[in-house]
XYZ file of C-alpha atoms in Angstrom:
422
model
C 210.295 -2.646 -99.267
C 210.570 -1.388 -102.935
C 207.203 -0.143 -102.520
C 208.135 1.570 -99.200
C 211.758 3.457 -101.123
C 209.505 4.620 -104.149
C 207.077 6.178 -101.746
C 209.631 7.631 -100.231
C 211.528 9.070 -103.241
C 207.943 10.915 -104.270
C 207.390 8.482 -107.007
C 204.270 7.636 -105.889
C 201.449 8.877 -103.771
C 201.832 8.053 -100.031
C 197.745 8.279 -99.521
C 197.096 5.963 -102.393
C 199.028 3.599 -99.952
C 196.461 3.249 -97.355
C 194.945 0.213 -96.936
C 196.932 -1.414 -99.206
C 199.426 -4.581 -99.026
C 202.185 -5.576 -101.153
C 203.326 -8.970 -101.664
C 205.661 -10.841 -103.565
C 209.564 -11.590 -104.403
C 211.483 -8.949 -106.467
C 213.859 -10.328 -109.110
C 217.036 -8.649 -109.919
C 215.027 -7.489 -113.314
C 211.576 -6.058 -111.647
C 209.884 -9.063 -111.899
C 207.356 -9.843 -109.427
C 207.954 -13.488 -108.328
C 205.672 -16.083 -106.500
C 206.126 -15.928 -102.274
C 205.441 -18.983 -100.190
C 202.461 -18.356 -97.785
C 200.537 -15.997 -99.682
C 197.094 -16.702 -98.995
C 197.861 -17.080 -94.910
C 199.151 -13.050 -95.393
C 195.978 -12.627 -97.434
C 193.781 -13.957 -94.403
C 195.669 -11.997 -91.785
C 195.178 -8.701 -94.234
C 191.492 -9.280 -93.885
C 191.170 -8.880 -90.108
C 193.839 -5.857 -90.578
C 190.952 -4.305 -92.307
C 192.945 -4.493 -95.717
C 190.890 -3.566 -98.882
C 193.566 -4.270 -101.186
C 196.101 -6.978 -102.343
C 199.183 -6.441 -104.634
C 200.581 -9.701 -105.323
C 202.422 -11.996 -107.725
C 200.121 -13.347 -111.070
C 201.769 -16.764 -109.832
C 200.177 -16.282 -106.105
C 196.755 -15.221 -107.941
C 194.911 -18.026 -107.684
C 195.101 -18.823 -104.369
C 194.888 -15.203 -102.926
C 190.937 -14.684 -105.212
C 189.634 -17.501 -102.388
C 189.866 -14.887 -99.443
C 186.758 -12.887 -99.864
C 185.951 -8.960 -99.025
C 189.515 -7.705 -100.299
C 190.813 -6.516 -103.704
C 193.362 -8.761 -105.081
C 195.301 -7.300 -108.118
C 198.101 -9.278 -110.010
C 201.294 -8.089 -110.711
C 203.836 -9.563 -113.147
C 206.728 -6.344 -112.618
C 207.698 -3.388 -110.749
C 206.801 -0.876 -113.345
C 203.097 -2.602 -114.080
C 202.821 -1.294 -110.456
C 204.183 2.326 -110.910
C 201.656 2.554 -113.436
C 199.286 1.468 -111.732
C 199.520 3.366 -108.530
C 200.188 6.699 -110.868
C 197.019 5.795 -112.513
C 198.567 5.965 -115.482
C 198.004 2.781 -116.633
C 195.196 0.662 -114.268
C 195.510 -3.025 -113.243
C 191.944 -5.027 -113.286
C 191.108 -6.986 -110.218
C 190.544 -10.496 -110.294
C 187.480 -11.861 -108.977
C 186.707 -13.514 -105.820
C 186.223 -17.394 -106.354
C 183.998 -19.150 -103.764
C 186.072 -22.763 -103.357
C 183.341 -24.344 -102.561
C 181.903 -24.313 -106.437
C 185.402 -25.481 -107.390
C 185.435 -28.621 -105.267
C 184.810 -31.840 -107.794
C 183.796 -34.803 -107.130
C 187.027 -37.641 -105.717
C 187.774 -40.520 -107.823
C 189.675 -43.164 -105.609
C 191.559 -45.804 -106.601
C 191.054 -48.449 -104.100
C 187.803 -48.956 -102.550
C 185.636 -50.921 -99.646
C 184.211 -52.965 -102.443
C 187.047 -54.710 -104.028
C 188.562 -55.843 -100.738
C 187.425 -59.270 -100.087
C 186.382 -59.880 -96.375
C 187.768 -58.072 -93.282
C 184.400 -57.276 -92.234
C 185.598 -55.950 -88.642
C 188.072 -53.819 -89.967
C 185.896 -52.152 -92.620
C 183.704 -51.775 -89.055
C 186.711 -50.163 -87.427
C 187.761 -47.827 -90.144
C 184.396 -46.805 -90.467
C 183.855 -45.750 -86.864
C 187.554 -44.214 -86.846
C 186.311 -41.652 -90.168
C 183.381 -40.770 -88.337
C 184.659 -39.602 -84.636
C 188.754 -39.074 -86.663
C 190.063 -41.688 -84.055
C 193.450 -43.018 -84.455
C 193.918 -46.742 -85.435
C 196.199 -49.231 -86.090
C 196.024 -52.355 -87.774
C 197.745 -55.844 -86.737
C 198.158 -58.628 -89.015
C 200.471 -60.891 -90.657
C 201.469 -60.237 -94.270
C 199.064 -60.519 -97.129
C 195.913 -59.704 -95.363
C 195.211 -56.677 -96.297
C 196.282 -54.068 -93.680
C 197.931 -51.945 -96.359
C 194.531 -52.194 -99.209
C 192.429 -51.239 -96.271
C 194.514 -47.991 -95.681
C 194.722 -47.209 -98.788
C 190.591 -47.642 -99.420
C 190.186 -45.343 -96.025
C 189.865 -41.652 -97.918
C 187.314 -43.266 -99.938
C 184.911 -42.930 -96.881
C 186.474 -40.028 -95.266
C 183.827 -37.075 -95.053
C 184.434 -33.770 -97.332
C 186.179 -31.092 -95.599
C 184.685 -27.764 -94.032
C 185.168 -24.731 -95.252
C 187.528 -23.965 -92.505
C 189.294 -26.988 -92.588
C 190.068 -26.045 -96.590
C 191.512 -22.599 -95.255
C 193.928 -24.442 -92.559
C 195.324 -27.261 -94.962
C 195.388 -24.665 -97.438
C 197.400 -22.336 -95.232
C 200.277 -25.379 -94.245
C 200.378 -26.311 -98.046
C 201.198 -22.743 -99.428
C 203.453 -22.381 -96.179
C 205.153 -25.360 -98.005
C 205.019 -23.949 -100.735
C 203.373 -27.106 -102.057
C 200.480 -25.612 -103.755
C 201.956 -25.319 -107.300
C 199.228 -24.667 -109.485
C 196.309 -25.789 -107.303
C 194.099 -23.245 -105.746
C 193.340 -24.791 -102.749
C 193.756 -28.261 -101.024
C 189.803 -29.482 -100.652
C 190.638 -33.254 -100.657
C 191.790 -34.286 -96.825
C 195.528 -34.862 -97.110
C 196.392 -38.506 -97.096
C 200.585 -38.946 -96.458
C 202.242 -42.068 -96.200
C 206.296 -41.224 -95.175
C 208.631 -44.355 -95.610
C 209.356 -45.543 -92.292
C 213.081 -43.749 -92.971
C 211.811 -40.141 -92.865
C 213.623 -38.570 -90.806
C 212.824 -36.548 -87.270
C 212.537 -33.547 -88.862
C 211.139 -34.498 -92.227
C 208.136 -36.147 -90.033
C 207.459 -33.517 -87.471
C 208.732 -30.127 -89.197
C 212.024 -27.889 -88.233
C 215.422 -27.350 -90.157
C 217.519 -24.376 -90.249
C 214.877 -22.510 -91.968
C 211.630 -24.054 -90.256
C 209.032 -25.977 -92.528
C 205.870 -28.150 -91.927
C 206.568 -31.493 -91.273
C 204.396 -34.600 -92.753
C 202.207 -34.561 -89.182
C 201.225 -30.756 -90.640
C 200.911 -31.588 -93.958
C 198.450 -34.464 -92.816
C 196.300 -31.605 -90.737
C 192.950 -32.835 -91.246
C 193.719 -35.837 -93.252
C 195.186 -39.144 -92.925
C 198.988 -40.019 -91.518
C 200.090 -43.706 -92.816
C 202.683 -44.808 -91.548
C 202.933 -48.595 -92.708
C 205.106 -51.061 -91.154
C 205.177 -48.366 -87.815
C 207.816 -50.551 -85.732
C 210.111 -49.914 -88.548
C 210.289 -46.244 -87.948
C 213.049 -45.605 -85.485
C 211.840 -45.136 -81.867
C 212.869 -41.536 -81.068
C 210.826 -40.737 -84.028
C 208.028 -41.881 -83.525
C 207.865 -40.601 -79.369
C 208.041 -37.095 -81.638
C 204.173 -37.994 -81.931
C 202.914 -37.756 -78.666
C 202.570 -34.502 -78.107
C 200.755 -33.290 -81.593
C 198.772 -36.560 -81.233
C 198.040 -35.084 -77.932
C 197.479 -30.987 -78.705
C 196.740 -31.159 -82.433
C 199.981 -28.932 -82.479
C 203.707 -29.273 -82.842
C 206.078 -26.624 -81.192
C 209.622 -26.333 -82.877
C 211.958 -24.096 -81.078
C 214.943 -22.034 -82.840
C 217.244 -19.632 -81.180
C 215.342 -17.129 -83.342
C 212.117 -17.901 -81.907
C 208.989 -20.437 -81.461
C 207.270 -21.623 -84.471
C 203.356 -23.280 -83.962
C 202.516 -25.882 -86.496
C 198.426 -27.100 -86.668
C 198.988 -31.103 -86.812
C 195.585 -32.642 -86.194
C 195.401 -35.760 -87.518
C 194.360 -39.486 -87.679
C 196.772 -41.293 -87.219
C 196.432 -44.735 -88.996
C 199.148 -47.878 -88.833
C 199.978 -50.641 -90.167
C 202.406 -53.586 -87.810
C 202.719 -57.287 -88.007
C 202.590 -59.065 -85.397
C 206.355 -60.289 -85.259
C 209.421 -59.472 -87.392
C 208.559 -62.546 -89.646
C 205.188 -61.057 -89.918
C 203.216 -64.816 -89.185
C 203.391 -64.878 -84.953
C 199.426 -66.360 -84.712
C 199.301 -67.341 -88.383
C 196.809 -70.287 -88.809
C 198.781 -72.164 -91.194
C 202.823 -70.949 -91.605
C 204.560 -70.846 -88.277
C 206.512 -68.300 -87.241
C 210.632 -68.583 -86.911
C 211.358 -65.951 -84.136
C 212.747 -66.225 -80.783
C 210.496 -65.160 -77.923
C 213.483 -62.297 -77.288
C 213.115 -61.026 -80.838
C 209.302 -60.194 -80.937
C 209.636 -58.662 -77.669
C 212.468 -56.670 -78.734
C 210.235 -55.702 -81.912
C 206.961 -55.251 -80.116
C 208.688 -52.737 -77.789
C 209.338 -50.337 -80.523
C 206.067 -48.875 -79.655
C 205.921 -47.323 -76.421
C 203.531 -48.154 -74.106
C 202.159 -43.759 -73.729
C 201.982 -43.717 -78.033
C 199.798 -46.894 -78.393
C 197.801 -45.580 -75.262
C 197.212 -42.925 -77.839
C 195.693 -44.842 -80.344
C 192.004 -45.662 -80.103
C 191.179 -48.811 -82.389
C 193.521 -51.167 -81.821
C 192.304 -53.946 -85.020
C 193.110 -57.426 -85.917
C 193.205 -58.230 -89.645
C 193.164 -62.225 -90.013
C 194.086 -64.307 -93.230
C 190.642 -64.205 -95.060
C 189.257 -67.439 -95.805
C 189.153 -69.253 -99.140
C 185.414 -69.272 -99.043
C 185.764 -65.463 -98.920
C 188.383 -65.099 -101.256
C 186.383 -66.751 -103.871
C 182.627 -65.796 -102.679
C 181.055 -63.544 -105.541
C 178.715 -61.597 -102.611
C 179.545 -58.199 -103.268
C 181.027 -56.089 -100.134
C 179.450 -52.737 -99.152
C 180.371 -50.074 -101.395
C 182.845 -46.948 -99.832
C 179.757 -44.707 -100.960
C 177.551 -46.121 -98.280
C 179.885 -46.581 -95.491
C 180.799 -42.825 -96.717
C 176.911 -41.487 -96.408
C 176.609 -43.261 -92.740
C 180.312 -41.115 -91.811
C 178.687 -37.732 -93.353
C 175.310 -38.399 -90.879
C 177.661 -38.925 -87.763
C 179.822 -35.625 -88.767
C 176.637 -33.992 -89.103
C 175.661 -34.704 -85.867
C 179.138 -34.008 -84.276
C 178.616 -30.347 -86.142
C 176.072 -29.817 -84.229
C 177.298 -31.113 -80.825
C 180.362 -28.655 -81.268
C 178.783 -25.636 -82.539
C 181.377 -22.981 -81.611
C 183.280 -24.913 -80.741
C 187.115 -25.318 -81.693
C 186.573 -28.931 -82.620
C 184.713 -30.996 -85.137
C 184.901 -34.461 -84.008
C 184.629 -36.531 -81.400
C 188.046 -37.771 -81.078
C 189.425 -34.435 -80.417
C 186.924 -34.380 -77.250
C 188.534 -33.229 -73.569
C 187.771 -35.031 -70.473
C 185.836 -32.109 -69.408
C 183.850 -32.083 -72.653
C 183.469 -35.944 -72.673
C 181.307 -34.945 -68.853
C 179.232 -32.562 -70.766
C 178.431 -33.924 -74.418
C 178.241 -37.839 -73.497
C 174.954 -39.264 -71.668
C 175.085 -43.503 -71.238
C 172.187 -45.407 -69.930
C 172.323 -46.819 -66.488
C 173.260 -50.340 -68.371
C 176.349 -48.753 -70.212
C 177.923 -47.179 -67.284
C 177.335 -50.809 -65.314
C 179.208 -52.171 -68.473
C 182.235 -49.571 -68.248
C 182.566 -50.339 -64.354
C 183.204 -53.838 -64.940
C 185.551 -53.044 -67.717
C 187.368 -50.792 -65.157
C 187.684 -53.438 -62.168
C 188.069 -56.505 -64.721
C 190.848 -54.630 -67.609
C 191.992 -52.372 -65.346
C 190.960 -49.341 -67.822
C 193.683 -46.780 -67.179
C 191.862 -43.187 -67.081
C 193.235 -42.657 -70.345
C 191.349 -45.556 -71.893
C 188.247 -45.124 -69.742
C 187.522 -41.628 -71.507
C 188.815 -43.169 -75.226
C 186.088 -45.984 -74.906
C 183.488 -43.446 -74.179
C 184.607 -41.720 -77.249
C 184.304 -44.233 -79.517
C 181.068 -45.483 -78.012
C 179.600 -41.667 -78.800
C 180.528 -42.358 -82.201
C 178.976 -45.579 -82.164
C 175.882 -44.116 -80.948
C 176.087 -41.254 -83.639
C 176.351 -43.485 -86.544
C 173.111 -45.039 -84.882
C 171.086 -42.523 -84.659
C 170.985 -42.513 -80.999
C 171.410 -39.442 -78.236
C 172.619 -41.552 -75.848
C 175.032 -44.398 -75.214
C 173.513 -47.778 -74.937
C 175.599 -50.790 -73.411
C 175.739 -52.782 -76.953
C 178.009 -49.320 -78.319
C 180.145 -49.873 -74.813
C 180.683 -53.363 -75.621
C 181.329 -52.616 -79.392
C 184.279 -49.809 -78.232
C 185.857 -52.446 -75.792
C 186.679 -54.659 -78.171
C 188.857 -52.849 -80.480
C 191.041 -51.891 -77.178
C 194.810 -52.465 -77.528
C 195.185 -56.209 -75.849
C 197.933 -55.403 -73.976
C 195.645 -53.345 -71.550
């Protein structure tokens, strides 16, 4: 706008104007002040055919990512007078490929320190390669929460585009800070009393929620029958699209939310319904009462459904190393690669995020898997919901083999992490 009244008043030269954008927050004193979003305007100047970029020094680093544009920073009003009058030039700042500015992860929890649980590590590791949601069932003590946590550590690096999204929602957020870009996959764990809108996005002045902030990473949410009800129904539909819709009088706001959803429940309120050696004090009432927290259409939207156990003593004290996160990690990267591939061109990257339609046209099985999945239909009563989720996760199954088409042992492997109250 200040730009806009200078032109105007002949101050500066409307032709030395074209092609040019103007970004930023004017202070009271001419300063040029950081603006939330910057680098999704820089992206959008691009297609406008936009050759250069006027924007806060504090909005710098993020804005040199988006190649083929000028970016020049500006700390005040009259720095840009100058400037346009070509009486006193701003430099450029070079464009920064991301990619060379990506370092290496250090975790702190990994597959190797956790004793046991080799199912779930199994689980997890299928769930990282196709990004299929999962939820883990156990009493207290076993791990459920150590096993989350060690999950990024065999999550696959991000794509280039997937950078630019989470990127996006983060400076949206205004969450970026100093960073220039988000290139680790978003891991966030709300307390189970976030509220509504602090989980899904909104407020007077709409902002993304934790489901948008977890776009292409990770959304722990431990303890999930502690989360009020209404809440958690909020998931369905970005579990669903990959989207959430929040709706103002002033308009319709479109937030990206794809991603894994991963959970944490015991089995009872007490936490030790099943437990092998303390019993469990609840009445029958109760842990129905609990267990119905979930609703029967979210968990129908979770994929691995996993049972973590007490772990033995002889595990507990065995000094046989577990697989390292790095290898598990390596065998995740090959399936990606081969999902890539699959969905060149695609809108999608994985195979959890697979339509019905696409699931007919991307997924072969052997005579001897379908026979398998027929049986499961007549003898589980598969709804058509979970017929098309266990042929997702057997696709993964078969990717992280090596194979191009479905075999009966990955159909039989995907059947058993279904939820057990299909």
């Amino acid at each position: 706008m200040a730009v806009g009244i200078l032109s105007a008043g002949k101050m500066i030269k409307k032709e030395i104007l074209q092609d040019s954008l103007f970004i930023g927050e004017l202070s009271l004193k001419g300063d040029v002040r950081r603006v939330p979003g910057a680098i999704s305007i820089a992206l959008l100047a691009k297609t406008k055919k936009m050759k250069k970029i006027f924007v806060s020094r504090e909005n710098i680093t993020e804005v040199i990512l988006v190649d083929g544009i000028e970016v020049y920073p500006v700390d005040n009003l009259i720095d840009l007078i100058l400037h346009l009058n070509e009486v006193k030039l701003i430099s450029p700042f070079p464009h920064k490929d991301f990619i060379s500015l990506i370092k290496e992860e250090k975790y702190d929890n990994l597959f190797e320190d956790i004793k046991g649980q080799e199912t779930a590590k199994r689980a997890l590791e299928i769930a990282a390669s196709g990004f299929h949601n999962v939820i883990l069932k156990g009493p207290p003590g076993t791990g459920k929460t150590l096993l989350s946590r060690a999950f990024p550590s065999i999550l696959p690096p991000m794509e280039k585009e997937e950078i630019l999204e989470v990127t996006k929602i983060y400076s949206v957020a205004g969450l970026l800070h100093n960073q220039n870009f988000i290139a680790s996959r978003p891991f966030r764990c709300p307390h189970h009393t976030t509220s509504r809108i602090g989980l899904v996005g909104g407020g007077s002045n709409p902002t993304p929620g934790e489901i948008s902030l977890a776009h292409r990473g990770v959304l722990f949410l431990d303890e999930i029958p502690e989360f009020p009800r209404t809440t958690l129904e909020s998931l369905r539909q970005p579990l669903e699209d990959g989207f959430i819709t929040i709706s103002r009088a002033s308009g319709t706001l479109i937030f990206p939310s794809r991603f894994l959803l991963l959970a944490a429940s015991n089995p009872c309120p007490c936490g030790y319904l099943g437990h092998e050696k303390k019993p469990c004090h609840c009445l029958p009432g109760t842990i129905l009462k609990y267990r119905k927290r979930l609703s029967g259409p979210l968990l129908d939207r979770i994929d691995l459904h996993i049972d973590v156990p007490s772990v033995s003593e002889e595990k507990l004290t065995s000094n046989i190393l577990s697989e390292s996160s790095q290898k598990v990690r390596d065998r995740v990267v090959k399936a990606r690669e081969i999902q890539k591939k699959r969905f060149k061109g695609l809108k999608i990257f994985n195979n959890g995020e697979m339509s019905s339609a696409q699931i007919k046209k991307f997924c072969q099985l052997t005579p001897e898997a379908i026979n398998i999945l027929k049986q499961a239909i007549s003898k589980l009563s598969l709804s058509a919901r979970s017929y098309f989720k266990t042929i997702k996760i057997s696709q993964t199954i078969a990717d992280l083999n090596g194979k191009s088409k479905i075999e009966a042992s990955f159909v039989a492997e995907a059947l058993q992490f279904r939820s057990h109250d299909e």
